[in-house]
mmCIF file of C-alpha atoms in Angstrom:
data_model
loop_
_atom_site.group_PDB
_atom_site.id
_atom_site.type_symbol
_atom_site.label_atom_id
_atom_site.label_comp_id
_atom_site.label_asym_id
_atom_site.label_seq_id
_atom_site.Cartn_x
_atom_site.Cartn_y
_atom_site.Cartn_z
ATOM 1 C CA MET A 126 -4.029 6.525 -4.957
ATOM 2 C CA ALA A 127 -6.135 3.542 -4.055
ATOM 3 C CA ILE A 128 -4.744 0.328 -2.654
ATOM 4 C CA GLU A 129 -5.756 -2.552 -4.881
ATOM 5 C CA ARG A 130 -6.544 -5.431 -2.547
ATOM 6 C CA ARG A 131 -5.322 -7.971 -5.124
ATOM 7 C CA ARG A 132 -1.880 -6.312 -5.043
ATOM 8 C CA PHE A 133 -2.031 -6.176 -1.248
ATOM 9 C CA LEU A 134 -2.810 -9.873 -0.995
ATOM 10 C CA GLN A 135 -0.028 -10.707 -3.413
ATOM 11 C CA ALA A 136 2.392 -8.725 -1.270
ATOM 12 C CA ALA A 137 1.180 -10.614 1.785
ATOM 13 C CA GLY A 138 1.846 -13.899 -0.017
ATOM 14 C CA VAL A 139 -1.702 -15.167 0.325
ATOM 15 C CA GLY A 140 -4.508 -16.275 -1.978
ATOM 16 C CA ALA A 141 -7.091 -14.257 -3.782
ATOM 17 C CA VAL A 142 -9.478 -13.886 -0.870
ATOM 18 C CA LEU A 143 -9.285 -12.455 2.628
ATOM 19 C CA GLY A 144 -11.913 -14.848 3.889
ATOM 20 C CA LEU A 145 -14.319 -12.113 4.815
ATOM 21 C CA SER A 146 -17.775 -11.308 3.594
ATOM 22 C CA GLY A 147 -17.890 -9.005 0.596
ATOM 23 C CA CYS A 148 -14.206 -9.455 -0.359
ATOM 24 C CA THR A 149 -14.595 -12.273 -2.864
ATOM 25 C CA GLY A 150 -12.918 -10.510 -5.756
ATOM 26 C CA ASN A 151 -16.135 -9.929 -7.707
ATOM 27 C CA THR A 152 -15.764 -7.055 -10.132
ATOM 28 C CA SER A 153 -18.446 -4.547 -9.174
ATOM 29 C CA PRO A 154 -18.869 -1.026 -10.588
ATOM 30 C CA THR A 155 -17.456 0.253 -7.302
ATOM 31 C CA GLU A 156 -14.266 -1.807 -7.460
ATOM 32 C CA ALA A 157 -13.806 -1.552 -11.194
ATOM 33 C CA ASN A 158 -13.843 2.233 -10.980
ATOM 34 C CA ASN A 159 -11.500 2.623 -8.010
ATOM 35 C CA GLU A 160 -9.699 5.562 -9.637
ATOM 36 C CA THR A 161 -9.976 9.322 -9.491
ATOM 37 C CA SER A 162 -12.373 10.860 -12.011
ATOM 38 C CA GLU A 163 -10.576 12.924 -14.646
ATOM 39 C CA ALA A 164 -13.441 15.359 -14.801
ATOM 40 C CA SER A 165 -13.514 18.177 -12.260
ATOM 41 C CA GLY A 166 -16.576 19.147 -10.290
ATOM 42 C CA GLY A 167 -17.496 15.708 -9.025
ATOM 43 C CA SER A 168 -20.020 13.668 -11.011
ATOM 44 C CA GLN A 169 -23.391 14.522 -12.416
ATOM 45 C CA SER A 170 -26.569 12.545 -12.834
ATOM 46 C CA GLU A 171 -26.998 11.221 -16.339
ATOM 47 C CA GLY A 172 -29.800 13.072 -18.044
ATOM 48 C CA GLU A 173 -31.172 10.050 -19.847
ATOM 49 C CA SER A 174 -34.293 8.697 -18.181
ATOM 50 C CA GLY A 175 -33.711 5.376 -16.434
ATOM 51 C CA ALA A 176 -29.912 5.584 -16.740
ATOM 52 C CA ALA A 177 -27.890 4.858 -13.606
ATOM 53 C CA ARG A 178 -26.664 7.993 -11.853
ATOM 54 C CA GLU A 179 -23.012 8.151 -10.834
ATOM 55 C CA LEU A 180 -21.784 9.079 -7.368
ATOM 56 C CA THR A 181 -18.094 9.713 -6.723
ATOM 57 C CA LEU A 182 -17.091 8.664 -3.213
ATOM 58 C CA ALA A 183 -13.661 9.598 -1.819
ATOM 59 C CA THR A 184 -12.891 7.470 1.216
ATOM 60 C CA THR A 185 -10.232 6.176 3.558
ATOM 61 C CA THR A 186 -8.491 2.927 2.670
ATOM 62 C CA SER A 187 -9.862 1.087 5.707
ATOM 63 C CA THR A 188 -13.424 1.059 4.379
ATOM 64 C CA TYR A 189 -12.119 -0.455 1.139
ATOM 65 C CA ASP A 190 -9.409 -2.803 2.450
ATOM 66 C CA THR A 191 -11.793 -4.409 4.941
ATOM 67 C CA GLY A 192 -14.379 -5.032 2.225
ATOM 68 C CA LEU A 193 -17.075 -3.000 4.002
ATOM 69 C CA LEU A 194 -17.857 -0.987 0.878
ATOM 70 C CA ASP A 195 -18.433 -4.231 -1.030
ATOM 71 C CA ALA A 196 -21.233 -4.931 1.422
ATOM 72 C CA LEU A 197 -22.704 -1.410 1.433
ATOM 73 C CA ASN A 198 -22.407 0.011 -2.057
ATOM 74 C CA PRO A 199 -24.194 -2.666 -4.127
ATOM 75 C CA VAL A 200 -27.248 -2.317 -1.890
ATOM 76 C CA PHE A 201 -27.215 1.464 -2.320
ATOM 77 C CA GLU A 202 -26.698 1.152 -6.081
ATOM 78 C CA GLU A 203 -29.699 -1.105 -6.505
ATOM 79 C CA LYS A 204 -31.888 0.944 -4.194
ATOM 80 C CA PHE A 205 -31.146 4.277 -5.899
ATOM 81 C CA ASN A 206 -30.390 3.147 -9.478
ATOM 82 C CA ALA A 207 -26.872 4.500 -9.037
ATOM 83 C CA ARG A 208 -23.258 3.594 -9.679
ATOM 84 C CA VAL A 209 -20.722 4.389 -6.954
ATOM 85 C CA LYS A 210 -17.260 5.279 -8.199
ATOM 86 C CA THR A 211 -14.899 4.798 -5.260
ATOM 87 C CA ILE A 212 -11.639 6.650 -4.768
ATOM 88 C CA SER A 213 -9.847 4.784 -1.973
ATOM 89 C CA GLN A 214 -7.016 6.823 -0.441
ATOM 90 C CA GLY A 215 -5.866 8.236 2.861
ATOM 91 C CA THR A 216 -8.283 10.567 4.643
ATOM 92 C CA GLY A 217 -6.128 13.639 3.939
ATOM 93 C CA ALA A 218 -6.041 12.834 0.221
ATOM 94 C CA ALA A 219 -9.766 12.026 0.186
ATOM 95 C CA ILE A 220 -10.576 15.401 1.724
ATOM 96 C CA GLU A 221 -8.283 17.137 -0.765
ATOM 97 C CA THR A 222 -10.005 15.336 -3.640
ATOM 98 C CA ALA A 223 -13.345 16.691 -2.427
ATOM 99 C CA ARG A 224 -11.845 20.137 -1.782
ATOM 100 C CA ASN A 225 -10.838 20.192 -5.446
ATOM 101 C CA GLY A 226 -14.383 19.348 -6.487
ATOM 102 C CA ASP A 227 -13.524 15.837 -7.696
ATOM 103 C CA ALA A 228 -15.880 13.957 -5.381
ATOM 104 C CA ASP A 229 -19.524 14.219 -4.386
ATOM 105 C CA VAL A 230 -19.195 12.833 -0.867
ATOM 106 C CA ILE A 231 -16.461 11.681 1.521
ATOM 107 C CA LEU A 232 -16.362 8.922 4.146
ATOM 108 C CA VAL A 233 -13.349 9.558 6.384
ATOM 109 C CA HIS A 234 -11.972 9.281 9.931
ATOM 110 C CA ALA A 235 -10.063 12.336 11.128
ATOM 111 C CA ARG A 236 -12.402 14.682 12.956
ATOM 112 C CA GLY A 237 -9.943 17.594 13.076
ATOM 113 C CA ALA A 238 -9.458 17.520 9.303
ATOM 114 C CA GLU A 239 -13.198 17.019 8.787
ATOM 115 C CA ASP A 240 -13.904 20.105 10.912
ATOM 116 C CA GLU A 241 -11.471 22.175 8.859
ATOM 117 C CA PHE A 242 -13.230 20.973 5.695
ATOM 118 C CA LEU A 243 -16.543 22.129 7.185
ATOM 119 C CA ARG A 244 -15.182 25.495 8.360
ATOM 120 C CA GLU A 245 -13.841 26.239 4.899
ATOM 121 C CA GLY A 246 -17.318 25.668 3.481
ATOM 122 C CA TYR A 247 -16.424 22.670 1.313
ATOM 123 C CA GLY A 248 -18.592 20.201 3.195
ATOM 124 C CA VAL A 249 -22.124 20.323 4.600
ATOM 125 C CA ASN A 250 -24.417 18.140 6.695
ATOM 126 C CA ARG A 251 -21.756 15.966 8.308
ATOM 127 C CA ARG A 252 -23.067 12.830 10.012
ATOM 128 C CA ASP A 253 -21.529 10.295 12.376
ATOM 129 C CA VAL A 254 -21.580 6.857 10.741
ATOM 130 C CA MET A 255 -19.617 4.326 12.794
ATOM 131 C CA PHE A 256 -16.549 3.847 14.933
ATOM 132 C CA ASN A 257 -13.868 1.427 15.981
ATOM 133 C CA ASP A 258 -10.440 2.146 17.445
ATOM 134 C CA PHE A 259 -6.718 2.114 16.747
ATOM 135 C CA VAL A 260 -4.335 -0.464 18.143
ATOM 136 C CA ILE A 261 -0.550 -0.574 18.386
ATOM 137 C CA VAL A 262 0.651 -3.786 16.782
ATOM 138 C CA GLY A 263 4.088 -5.360 16.659
ATOM 139 C CA PRO A 264 6.033 -8.613 16.469
ATOM 140 C CA ALA A 265 5.228 -11.385 18.916
ATOM 141 C CA ASP A 266 8.612 -11.113 20.653
ATOM 142 C CA ASP A 267 7.857 -7.432 21.423
ATOM 143 C CA PRO A 268 11.452 -6.124 21.365
ATOM 144 C CA ALA A 269 10.506 -2.772 22.949
ATOM 145 C CA GLY A 270 8.521 -4.410 25.756
ATOM 146 C CA ILE A 271 5.306 -2.418 25.334
ATOM 147 C CA SER A 272 2.814 -5.274 25.586
ATOM 148 C CA GLY A 273 -0.094 -4.492 27.883
ATOM 149 C CA MET A 274 0.791 -0.845 28.433
ATOM 150 C CA GLU A 275 -2.224 1.271 29.333
ATOM 151 C CA SER A 276 -0.851 4.448 27.741
ATOM 152 C CA ALA A 277 -0.351 4.857 23.991
ATOM 153 C CA THR A 278 1.997 7.786 24.541
ATOM 154 C CA ASP A 279 4.154 5.762 26.954
ATOM 155 C CA ALA A 280 4.252 2.925 24.435
ATOM 156 C CA PHE A 281 5.396 5.258 21.647
ATOM 157 C CA ALA A 282 8.027 6.843 23.904
ATOM 158 C CA THR A 283 9.295 3.375 24.843
ATOM 159 C CA ILE A 284 9.540 2.337 21.185
ATOM 160 C CA ALA A 285 11.531 5.487 20.408
ATOM 161 C CA GLU A 286 13.827 5.021 23.399
ATOM 162 C CA ALA A 287 14.506 1.409 22.408
ATOM 163 C CA GLY A 288 15.097 2.380 18.783
ATOM 164 C CA ALA A 289 12.716 -0.405 17.764
ATOM 165 C CA THR A 290 11.609 -0.279 14.135
ATOM 166 C CA PHE A 291 8.344 1.580 13.577
ATOM 167 C CA VAL A 292 6.642 1.707 10.181
ATOM 168 C CA SER A 293 4.559 4.834 9.592
ATOM 169 C CA ARG A 294 2.031 5.219 6.823
ATOM 170 C CA GLY A 295 3.379 8.719 6.212
ATOM 171 C CA ASP A 296 0.497 9.516 3.878
ATOM 172 C CA ASP A 297 -1.577 12.168 5.718
ATOM 173 C CA SER A 298 -4.280 9.568 6.311
ATOM 174 C CA GLY A 299 -6.511 9.512 9.360
ATOM 175 C CA THR A 300 -4.251 6.839 10.845
ATOM 176 C CA ASN A 301 -1.136 8.896 10.088
ATOM 177 C CA LYS A 302 -2.720 11.988 11.656
ATOM 178 C CA LYS A 303 -3.536 9.969 14.779
ATOM 179 C CA GLU A 304 -0.005 8.561 14.911
ATOM 180 C CA LEU A 305 1.549 12.043 14.716
ATOM 181 C CA LEU A 306 -0.802 13.263 17.443
ATOM 182 C CA ILE A 307 0.409 10.456 19.723
ATOM 183 C CA TRP A 308 4.086 11.205 19.020
ATOM 184 C CA GLU A 309 3.423 14.856 19.848
ATOM 185 C CA ALA A 310 1.654 13.937 23.084
ATOM 186 C CA ALA A 311 4.585 11.654 23.938
ATOM 187 C CA GLY A 312 7.035 14.524 23.426
ATOM 188 C CA VAL A 313 8.861 12.638 20.678
ATOM 189 C CA SER A 314 9.870 13.847 17.208
ATOM 190 C CA PRO A 315 10.370 10.498 15.466
ATOM 191 C CA SER A 316 13.384 10.309 13.175
ATOM 192 C CA GLY A 317 16.333 8.098 12.424
ATOM 193 C CA SER A 318 16.793 4.686 10.875
ATOM 194 C CA TRP A 319 14.267 3.071 13.248
ATOM 195 C CA TYR A 320 11.409 5.253 11.940
ATOM 196 C CA ARG A 321 10.275 4.380 8.402
ATOM 197 C CA GLU A 322 7.693 6.454 6.543
ATOM 198 C CA ILE A 323 6.446 4.528 3.527
ATOM 199 C CA GLY A 324 3.604 6.627 2.080
ATOM 200 C CA GLN A 325 1.296 3.615 1.748
ATOM 201 C CA GLY A 326 -2.155 2.576 2.888
ATOM 202 C CA MET A 327 -3.006 0.469 5.908
ATOM 203 C CA GLY A 328 -2.859 -2.929 4.205
ATOM 204 C CA ASP A 329 0.593 -2.369 2.724
ATOM 205 C CA THR A 330 1.812 -0.826 5.988
ATOM 206 C CA LEU A 331 0.812 -3.917 7.956
ATOM 207 C CA VAL A 332 2.566 -6.133 5.420
ATOM 208 C CA GLN A 333 5.784 -4.104 5.561
ATOM 209 C CA ALA A 334 5.723 -3.935 9.358
ATOM 210 C CA ASP A 335 5.251 -7.698 9.453
ATOM 211 C CA GLN A 336 8.125 -8.308 7.050
ATOM 212 C CA SER A 337 10.379 -5.904 8.999
ATOM 213 C CA GLY A 338 9.540 -7.158 12.497
ATOM 214 C CA ALA A 339 8.309 -3.642 13.230
ATOM 215 C CA TYR A 340 5.627 -1.855 15.201
ATOM 216 C CA THR A 341 2.907 0.241 13.609
ATOM 217 C CA LEU A 342 -0.406 1.905 14.391
ATOM 218 C CA SER A 343 -3.424 0.296 12.727
ATOM 219 C CA ASP A 344 -7.153 0.732 12.752
ATOM 220 C CA ARG A 345 -8.593 -2.366 14.381
ATOM 221 C CA GLY A 346 -10.843 -3.193 11.413
ATOM 222 C CA THR A 347 -8.051 -3.565 8.864
ATOM 223 C CA PHE A 348 -5.886 -5.469 11.336
ATOM 224 C CA LEU A 349 -8.683 -7.950 12.084
ATOM 225 C CA ALA A 350 -9.393 -8.383 8.372
ATOM 226 C CA THR A 351 -5.744 -9.231 7.629
ATOM 227 C CA GLN A 352 -4.461 -10.864 10.820
ATOM 228 C CA ASP A 353 -4.553 -14.372 9.329
ATOM 229 C CA ASN A 354 -1.993 -13.264 6.747
ATOM 230 C CA ILE A 355 0.525 -11.594 9.067
ATOM 231 C CA ASP A 356 2.282 -12.486 12.305
ATOM 232 C CA LEU A 357 1.869 -9.141 14.059
ATOM 233 C CA GLU A 358 0.006 -9.045 17.367
ATOM 234 C CA ILE A 359 -1.867 -6.327 19.214
ATOM 235 C CA GLN A 360 0.509 -5.029 21.871
ATOM 236 C CA VAL A 361 -1.517 -2.046 23.118
ATOM 237 C CA GLN A 362 -5.307 -2.131 22.986
ATOM 238 C CA GLY A 363 -7.612 0.730 22.062
ATOM 239 C CA PRO A 364 -10.712 1.911 23.943
ATOM 240 C CA LEU A 365 -12.929 -0.875 22.580
ATOM 241 C CA LYS A 366 -11.010 -3.110 24.982
ATOM 242 C CA ASP A 367 -10.425 -0.655 27.826
ATOM 243 C CA GLY A 368 -7.409 1.004 26.207
ATOM 244 C CA PRO A 369 -6.698 4.756 26.170
ATOM 245 C CA THR A 370 -9.305 7.038 24.613
ATOM 246 C CA ILE A 371 -6.638 8.753 22.505
ATOM 247 C CA LEU A 372 -6.900 5.675 20.256
ATOM 248 C CA LYS A 373 -10.567 6.359 19.395
ATOM 249 C CA ASN A 374 -11.495 6.137 15.710
ATOM 250 C CA PRO A 375 -14.864 7.641 14.654
ATOM 251 C CA TYR A 376 -15.948 7.854 10.998
ATOM 252 C CA GLY A 377 -18.044 10.573 9.393
ATOM 253 C CA VAL A 378 -19.755 11.114 6.040
ATOM 254 C CA ILE A 379 -19.814 14.598 4.470
ATOM 255 C CA PRO A 380 -21.496 15.643 1.198
ATOM 256 C CA VAL A 381 -19.618 18.281 -0.804
ATOM 257 C CA ASN A 382 -21.187 21.748 -0.675
ATOM 258 C CA PRO A 383 -23.031 22.489 -3.949
ATOM 259 C CA ALA A 384 -22.556 26.217 -3.320
ATOM 260 C CA LYS A 385 -18.828 25.611 -3.859
ATOM 261 C CA TYR A 386 -19.233 23.205 -6.770
ATOM 262 C CA PRO A 387 -22.665 23.434 -8.417
ATOM 263 C CA ASP A 388 -21.967 20.384 -10.593
ATOM 264 C CA VAL A 389 -21.564 17.917 -7.738
ATOM 265 C CA ASN A 390 -24.281 15.312 -7.466
ATOM 266 C CA TYR A 391 -25.556 16.738 -4.201
ATOM 267 C CA SER A 392 -28.921 14.974 -4.164
ATOM 268 C CA LEU A 393 -27.284 11.568 -4.603
ATOM 269 C CA ALA A 394 -24.581 12.452 -2.063
ATOM 270 C CA MET A 395 -27.294 13.253 0.480
ATOM 271 C CA ALA A 396 -29.042 9.994 -0.409
ATOM 272 C CA TYR A 397 -25.799 8.120 0.239
ATOM 273 C CA ALA A 398 -25.320 9.857 3.586
ATOM 274 C CA GLY A 399 -28.908 8.990 4.457
ATOM 275 C CA PHE A 400 -28.403 5.383 3.429
ATOM 276 C CA LEU A 401 -25.255 4.963 5.537
ATOM 277 C CA THR A 402 -26.868 6.554 8.590
ATOM 278 C CA GLY A 403 -30.309 5.000 8.170
ATOM 279 C CA PRO A 404 -31.505 1.644 9.541
ATOM 280 C CA GLU A 405 -30.523 -0.398 6.476
ATOM 281 C CA GLY A 406 -26.975 0.924 6.190
ATOM 282 C CA GLN A 407 -26.421 0.785 9.936
ATOM 283 C CA GLU A 408 -27.553 -2.841 10.036
ATOM 284 C CA ILE A 409 -25.146 -3.787 7.240
ATOM 285 C CA ILE A 410 -22.292 -2.122 9.137
ATOM 286 C CA SER A 411 -23.273 -3.859 12.368
ATOM 287 C CA ASN A 412 -23.433 -7.290 10.729
ATOM 288 C CA TYR A 413 -20.145 -6.991 8.857
ATOM 289 C CA THR A 414 -17.467 -9.246 10.351
ATOM 290 C CA ALA A 415 -14.065 -10.744 9.595
ATOM 291 C CA ASN A 416 -12.526 -13.733 11.338
ATOM 292 C CA GLY A 417 -15.540 -13.812 13.632
ATOM 293 C CA SER A 418 -15.136 -10.211 14.814
ATOM 294 C CA GLN A 419 -17.265 -7.156 14.159
ATOM 295 C CA LEU A 420 -15.082 -4.567 12.397
ATOM 296 C CA PHE A 421 -17.139 -1.379 12.806
ATOM 297 C CA PHE A 422 -19.847 -0.274 15.230
ATOM 298 C CA PRO A 423 -22.659 1.904 13.812
ATOM 299 C CA ASN A 424 -23.549 4.996 15.827
ATOM 300 C CA ALA A 425 -25.786 7.135 13.610
ATOM 301 C CA LEU A 426 -29.154 6.155 15.085
ATOM 302 C CA SER A 427 -30.020 7.832 18.365
ATOM 303 C CA GLU A 428 -33.243 8.701 20.149
ATOM 304 C CA GLU A 429 -31.557 11.803 21.516
ATOM 305 C CA PRO A 430 -30.487 14.578 19.099
ATOM 306 C CA GLN A 431 -26.738 14.673 18.462
ATOM 307 C CA PHE A 432 -26.245 18.214 17.179
ATOM 308 C CA GLY A 433 -22.473 18.142 17.578
ATOM 309 C CA GLN A 434 -22.005 15.859 14.585
ATOM 310 C CA TYR A 435 -23.147 18.517 12.102
ATOM 311 C CA VAL A 436 -20.646 21.255 12.959
ATOM 312 C CA PRO A 437 -16.969 21.538 13.977
ATOM 313 C CA GLU A 438 -16.419 20.280 17.506
ATOM 314 C CA ASP A 439 -15.236 23.711 18.716
ATOM 315 C CA TYR A 440 -18.108 25.535 16.997
ATOM 316 C CA ASP A 441 -19.232 27.295 20.204
ATOM 317 C CA GLY A 442 -15.904 29.114 20.302
ATOM 318 C CA GLY A 443 -14.496 30.603 23.458
ATOM 319 C CA GLU A 444 -11.056 30.719 24.991
ATOM 320 C CA ASN A 445 -10.886 27.048 25.927
ATOM 321 C CA ALA A 446 -12.952 25.729 23.028
ATOM 322 C CA SER A 447 -10.385 23.188 21.801
ATOM 323 C CA GLU A 448 -9.739 21.739 25.249
ATOM 324 C CA SER A 449 -13.432 21.623 26.063
ATOM 325 C CA SER A 450 -14.402 20.030 22.737
ATOM 326 C CA ALA A 451 -11.707 17.348 23.162
ATOM 327 C CA SER A 452 -13.125 16.467 26.566
ATOM 328 C CA VAL A 453 -16.676 16.299 25.216
ATOM 329 C CA SER A 454 -15.506 14.218 22.261
ATOM 330 C CA ASP A 455 -13.782 11.719 24.543
ATOM 331 C CA ALA A 456 -16.885 11.443 26.730
ATOM 332 C CA GLN A 457 -19.074 10.944 23.646
ATOM 333 C CA PHE A 458 -16.836 8.167 22.368
ATOM 334 C CA GLU A 459 -16.805 6.419 25.738
ATOM 335 C CA SER A 460 -20.607 6.613 25.698
ATOM 336 C CA TRP A 461 -20.691 4.982 22.239
ATOM 337 C CA VAL A 462 -18.463 2.161 23.429
ATOM 338 C CA ALA A 463 -20.693 1.564 26.455
ATOM 339 C CA GLN A 464 -23.835 1.552 24.310
ATOM 340 C CA HIS A 465 -22.717 -0.360 21.218
ATOM 341 C CA VAL A 466 -19.776 -2.639 22.040
ATOM 342 C CA PRO A 467 -20.650 -5.962 23.689
ATOM 343 C CA GLU A 468 -18.831 -6.730 26.934
ATOM 344 C CA ASP A 469 -17.430 -9.943 25.459
ATOM 345 C CA PHE A 470 -16.045 -8.252 22.325
#
C-alpha cells in the first residue's frame, strides 16, 4: 500500500516538509485519496454534467515520494475537470492493481513487467514519459569498499563477499526487480543475516538503510529528494553520471485496455497519458527539482518516431530477440542521456 510521506518524514526524524517544490503537505484530491478504490473495474466518469471525472492512477512510490505528482496532477485536474485518485505502491503491485481492473492507468518503471502487461492484453498505447537512473548508496565509511566502482555487479558481489548489510525493498517494485537483476548478473543469491528484505517503499528503505549503516539500491530521484534527512552517500553512480547502463531507469505510462475492462475510464486515461507526454507535462517534469537537482528527465517528445515504446521490446521475435532488444534498449537510453542530461549535471 502507499507510503504516506508524513509517516516517512516522521521515521526520518525531520519536519513536515522535504523542502522541495510540490511537497508542502497541502491536502489535494490526489493525496487525500491515496488508497486503492474498493470498486472493481477502475473508475468511471460521473454522469452528471459539469461534475469532475475521476481517474484512478496506480503508480510507483518514487513519483509520489519525490512530490512529482503534486506538481503534475493538479494541473491535469484543472485542465480536464478531473480528480486523480492515486494509488502509490511498488511497480509490481501497481501493475497487479491494473491487471485486476482497479486502475485506469499506470505510471511505472520496470520495462520487462510493463511488456508482460502489454503482451497479456491488459495495457494499450504505452508511452515513454521520463527517465533517471539507479544508484548504489551506503554509509560514508563504506565498509565494503565499493566507492567509485564502475560495475554495479562487481559492487554487489563485493558487498556480498564482505557480508556488509544490504537493505532490500523486497516488494516486487521496479527498484526491487532491478536489484534482483543485478544480483543475478553478479552470480549471487543474496541470503543470510547481512541481507534484509523489508517489504517497504523507497523512502522507508532509505531510512532503514541509514539507521542500519547499510547499503541499498535507490532511484536517484528519491535519494536526491531525501538526502538532507539521511547520511547515506552515493557509492556507485548510474548512467546519468557515466555509471553502468544496467542502472538505467526509464518510466512509462500505460492506459488499461477497455476491451478487458469496459468500465475503465479509458478516455480520461488516454488524456492523462497525453498530458504527461505532451509539451505541458514534459515541461513540468523537466522543471521539477529538489535540493537544486533535476529529479527526472522527460523523453516523450521526439521529432523522430519512436515506435518501440508502444510494444514489448522483443516484439519482432526471433531466436535472439531478448538479447537484441536489451542491446537496443541500452543504446536508446544512452541516446536519451546524451540528448537530455546536461554535461554539468
